Coordinates of C-alpha atoms in Angstrom, one line a residue:
M1 CA 131.6 58.3 181.0
T2 CA 129.6 58.9 184.1
S3 CA 132.4 61.1 185.5
L4 CA 132.3 63.3 182.4
R5 CA 128.6 63.9 182.7
L6 CA 128.9 64.8 186.4
L7 CA 131.7 67.1 185.6
S8 CA 129.6 68.8 182.8
L9 CA 126.6 69.1 185.1
F10 CA 128.8 70.6 187.9
H11 CA 130.2 73.1 185.4
S12 CA 126.7 74.2 184.3
L13 CA 125.6 74.7 187.9
L14 CA 128.7 76.8 188.6
V15 CA 128.0 79.0 185.6
L16 CA 124.4 79.5 186.7
Q17 CA 125.4 80.4 190.2
V18 CA 127.8 83.0 189.0
H19 CA 125.2 84.5 186.7
L20 CA 122.7 84.7 189.5
S21 CA 125.2 86.2 191.8
N22 CA 125.9 89.0 189.3
Q23 CA 122.2 89.8 189.0
L24 CA 121.8 89.9 192.8
E25 CA 124.7 92.3 193.0
D26 CA 123.2 94.6 190.4
N27 CA 119.8 94.4 192.0
K28 CA 118.5 93.0 188.8
I29 CA 116.9 89.8 189.9
P30 CA 114.2 88.9 187.4
P31 CA 110.7 88.9 188.8
S32 CA 110.3 85.4 187.6
L33 CA 113.0 84.2 190.0
C34 CA 112.0 86.3 193.1
T35 CA 108.7 87.9 193.9
G36 CA 107.6 89.3 197.3
H37 CA 105.0 91.5 198.9
P38 CA 105.3 95.4 198.2
G39 CA 107.3 97.2 200.8
I40 CA 106.0 99.9 203.1
P41 CA 106.4 103.5 201.8
G42 CA 109.7 105.0 202.8
S43 CA 110.0 108.2 205.0
P44 CA 110.1 111.5 203.1
G45 CA 113.5 112.6 202.0
V46 CA 115.2 115.8 203.3
H47 CA 114.7 119.0 201.3
G48 CA 117.2 119.5 198.5
S49 CA 119.4 122.5 198.2
P50 CA 118.0 125.5 196.3
G51 CA 118.4 125.2 192.6
Q52 CA 120.2 127.7 190.4
P53 CA 118.2 130.9 189.3
G54 CA 116.3 130.5 186.2
R55 CA 116.8 132.5 183.0
D56 CA 115.1 135.9 182.6
G57 CA 111.7 135.6 181.0
R58 CA 110.9 137.4 177.8
D59 CA 109.6 141.0 177.9
G60 CA 105.9 141.3 178.1
R61 CA 103.9 143.1 175.6
D62 CA 103.1 146.9 176.1
A63 CA 99.9 147.5 177.9
A64 CA 97.4 150.1 176.7
P65 CA 98.1 153.7 178.0
G66 CA 96.3 154.5 181.2
E67 CA 94.0 157.5 181.7
K68 CA 95.7 161.0 182.3
G69 CA 95.9 161.7 186.0
E70 CA 94.9 165.0 187.7
K71 CA 97.2 167.9 187.8
G72 CA 99.2 167.9 191.0
E73 CA 99.6 170.9 193.3
R74 CA 102.2 173.5 192.6
G75 CA 105.4 172.9 194.5
A76 CA 107.1 175.4 196.7
P77 CA 109.6 177.8 195.0
G78 CA 113.1 176.5 195.1
E79 CA 116.1 178.4 196.4
T80 CA 117.7 181.0 194.2
G81 CA 120.5 179.5 192.2
V82 CA 124.0 180.8 192.0
R83 CA 124.4 183.7 189.6
G84 CA 125.7 182.5 186.2
L85 CA 128.7 183.8 184.4
T86 CA 128.4 186.9 182.2
G87 CA 127.6 185.9 178.7
D88 CA 129.6 187.0 175.7
R89 CA 128.8 190.4 174.3
G90 CA 126.3 190.2 171.5
D91 CA 126.7 191.5 168.0
P92 CA 125.8 195.2 167.4
G93 CA 122.2 195.7 166.4
E94 CA 121.1 197.2 163.2
K95 CA 121.0 201.0 163.0
G96 CA 117.6 202.4 163.8
E97 CA 115.6 204.7 161.7
R98 CA 116.2 208.4 161.8
G99 CA 113.9 210.1 164.4
Q100 CA 111.7 213.0 163.8
P101 CA 113.2 216.5 164.0
G102 CA 112.9 217.8 167.5
E103 CA 112.3 221.3 168.7
C104 CA 115.3 223.6 169.1
A105 CA 115.7 224.4 172.8
V106 CA 117.2 227.7 173.7
A107 CA 119.1 228.0 176.9
P108 CA 117.6 230.3 179.5
K109 CA 119.2 233.7 179.5
S110 CA 119.5 236.5 182.0
A111 CA 122.1 239.3 181.8
F112 CA 122.4 243.0 182.3
S113 CA 125.0 245.7 182.6
V114 CA 124.3 249.3 183.7
K115 CA 126.3 252.3 184.8
L116 CA 125.9 255.7 186.4
S117 CA 125.4 258.6 184.0
Q118 CA 127.7 261.7 184.3
G119 CA 126.6 264.0 187.0
Q120 CA 124.3 261.4 188.7
T121 CA 123.9 262.3 192.3
S122 CA 124.7 259.4 194.6
P123 CA 122.2 258.6 197.4
L124 CA 123.2 260.1 200.7
N125 CA 121.1 258.0 203.0
V126 CA 122.1 254.6 204.4
G127 CA 119.9 251.8 203.0
D128 CA 119.2 253.6 199.7
A129 CA 119.8 251.6 196.5
V130 CA 122.3 253.0 194.0
R131 CA 120.3 253.6 190.8
F132 CA 122.5 252.9 187.8
D133 CA 120.5 254.7 185.2
T134 CA 122.4 254.1 182.0
I135 CA 121.5 250.8 180.4
L136 CA 124.2 249.0 178.5
I137 CA 122.4 245.7 178.1
N138 CA 119.2 244.5 179.6
E139 CA 117.5 242.3 177.0
Q140 CA 115.4 240.3 179.4
G141 CA 114.3 243.4 181.4
D142 CA 115.4 241.8 184.7
Y143 CA 117.0 245.0 185.9
N144 CA 114.8 248.0 186.8
S145 CA 116.7 251.3 186.4
E146 CA 113.9 253.1 188.4
T147 CA 114.6 251.1 191.5
G148 CA 118.2 250.0 190.8
R149 CA 117.2 246.4 191.5
F150 CA 117.6 243.1 189.6
T151 CA 114.7 240.6 189.9
C152 CA 115.4 236.9 189.2
K153 CA 113.1 235.1 186.8
V154 CA 115.3 232.0 186.0
P155 CA 116.5 230.0 189.0
G156 CA 120.2 229.3 189.1
V157 CA 123.6 230.6 189.9
Y158 CA 124.4 234.2 189.0
Y159 CA 127.5 236.3 189.0
F160 CA 127.3 240.0 190.0
A161 CA 130.1 242.5 189.8
V162 CA 130.4 246.2 190.9
H163 CA 133.0 248.6 189.7
A164 CA 133.2 252.0 191.3
T165 CA 135.3 255.1 190.5
V166 CA 136.0 256.7 193.9
Y167 CA 136.5 260.5 193.9
R168 CA 136.1 263.4 196.3
A169 CA 135.1 261.1 199.2
S170 CA 135.7 257.6 200.6
L171 CA 133.2 254.9 199.5
Q172 CA 131.6 252.0 201.2
F173 CA 128.7 249.9 199.8
D174 CA 127.1 246.5 200.1
L175 CA 125.9 244.0 197.6
M176 CA 122.4 243.1 198.8
K177 CA 120.2 240.0 198.3
N178 CA 116.6 240.3 199.6
G179 CA 117.6 242.9 202.2
H180 CA 120.7 241.1 203.5
A181 CA 124.3 242.1 202.7
V182 CA 126.1 239.3 201.0
A183 CA 129.3 241.3 200.3
S184 CA 130.7 244.6 201.5
Y185 CA 133.3 246.9 199.9
F186 CA 135.3 249.9 201.1
Q187 CA 137.8 252.3 199.5
F188 CA 139.4 255.2 201.4
Y189 CA 140.0 258.4 199.5
G190 CA 142.7 260.7 200.8
N191 CA 142.3 263.9 198.7
W192 CA 144.3 262.5 195.9
P193 CA 144.5 264.5 192.7
K194 CA 143.2 261.6 190.7
P195 CA 140.2 259.2 191.2
A196 CA 140.7 255.7 192.8
S197 CA 138.8 252.6 191.9
L198 CA 137.0 249.9 193.9
S199 CA 135.7 246.6 192.4
G200 CA 134.2 243.4 193.7
G201 CA 132.0 240.5 192.7
S202 CA 130.1 237.5 194.1
L203 CA 128.3 234.4 193.0
L204 CA 124.8 234.1 194.2
H205 CA 122.2 231.3 194.0
L206 CA 118.8 232.8 193.2
I207 CA 115.2 231.6 192.8
P208 CA 112.4 233.5 190.9
G209 CA 111.5 236.6 192.8
D210 CA 114.8 237.2 194.5
Q211 CA 116.2 240.7 194.2
V212 CA 119.8 241.9 194.1
W213 CA 121.0 245.5 194.3
V214 CA 123.9 247.8 195.4
Q215 CA 123.3 249.8 198.6
M216 CA 125.1 252.5 200.5
A217 CA 126.6 251.4 203.8
L218 CA 127.5 254.8 205.3
S219 CA 126.1 258.1 204.2
E220 CA 129.4 259.9 204.6
Y221 CA 131.2 257.3 202.4
N222 CA 129.4 258.0 199.2
G223 CA 132.3 258.6 196.7
F224 CA 130.6 257.1 193.6
Y225 CA 131.9 259.0 190.6
S226 CA 131.3 258.9 186.8
S227 CA 132.7 261.0 184.0
S228 CA 133.5 260.9 180.3
K229 CA 136.7 259.1 181.1
T230 CA 135.8 256.8 184.0
D231 CA 132.6 254.9 185.0
S232 CA 130.9 253.2 187.9
S233 CA 129.0 250.1 186.8
F234 CA 126.8 247.2 188.0
T235 CA 126.8 243.9 186.0
G236 CA 125.1 240.5 186.5
F237 CA 124.4 237.4 184.5
L238 CA 123.2 233.8 184.7
V239 CA 126.1 231.3 185.0
Y240 CA 123.8 228.1 184.9
S241 CA 120.2 227.3 185.4
D242 CA 118.6 225.0 188.0
W243 CA 115.8 224.1 185.6
K244 CA 115.7 220.4 184.8
N245 CA 114.1 219.2 181.6
S246 CA 113.5 222.8 180.8
A247 CA 111.1 223.6 178.0
V248 CA 111.9 225.9 175.1
F249 CA 112.8 229.4 176.2
A250 CA 112.3 232.3 174.0

């Protein structure tokens, strides 16, 4: 009987020891069993590693608009850009209104044709102008039958032609412009039974006031001749004018 009690007591102590051992291992000793003085503070721990970045915060509310700033200074001009490609051709525009009738411009005119009359005596002196005294056409009055000279009124290029019937003597004459020979002509006459002919022409550029005429070159070569069947003539006319933006000519 006594042995059983001792055995039961021993078993209870063993269970209690095991229970207290487990609490000591788990550092869960009840304060009622073990109380001591507070320990001294421990040394600071080492810094921990940086944490992960936090999430983006929410967008803030719009602030009130600020005051308008002052206008800045004008910047320097930029470099010229590369020329662009040619654009497509546009559509044809609408037809415009009919314009007012303009004035009818008449082209400038100048022309004459004259000849020697029958029995006209040719000049015998060198330097004398041949006076073609029969007017065939001279509407502008640019040729003077008294002097045998043509006077330019319209600037431009003119053509002059001389046709001479040569008879009874050889003939030599010059086409003159302002006292200078611009062309010379000669025909020998050898006592032929019939007249010979001599013709020539030249283009001349004239300005208003210029004069053109036919002049004897040698006094002994003066075989100008005119009859009812053959003539000696002098002709000139304007080929084209130099006037630009010319007004209306009457």
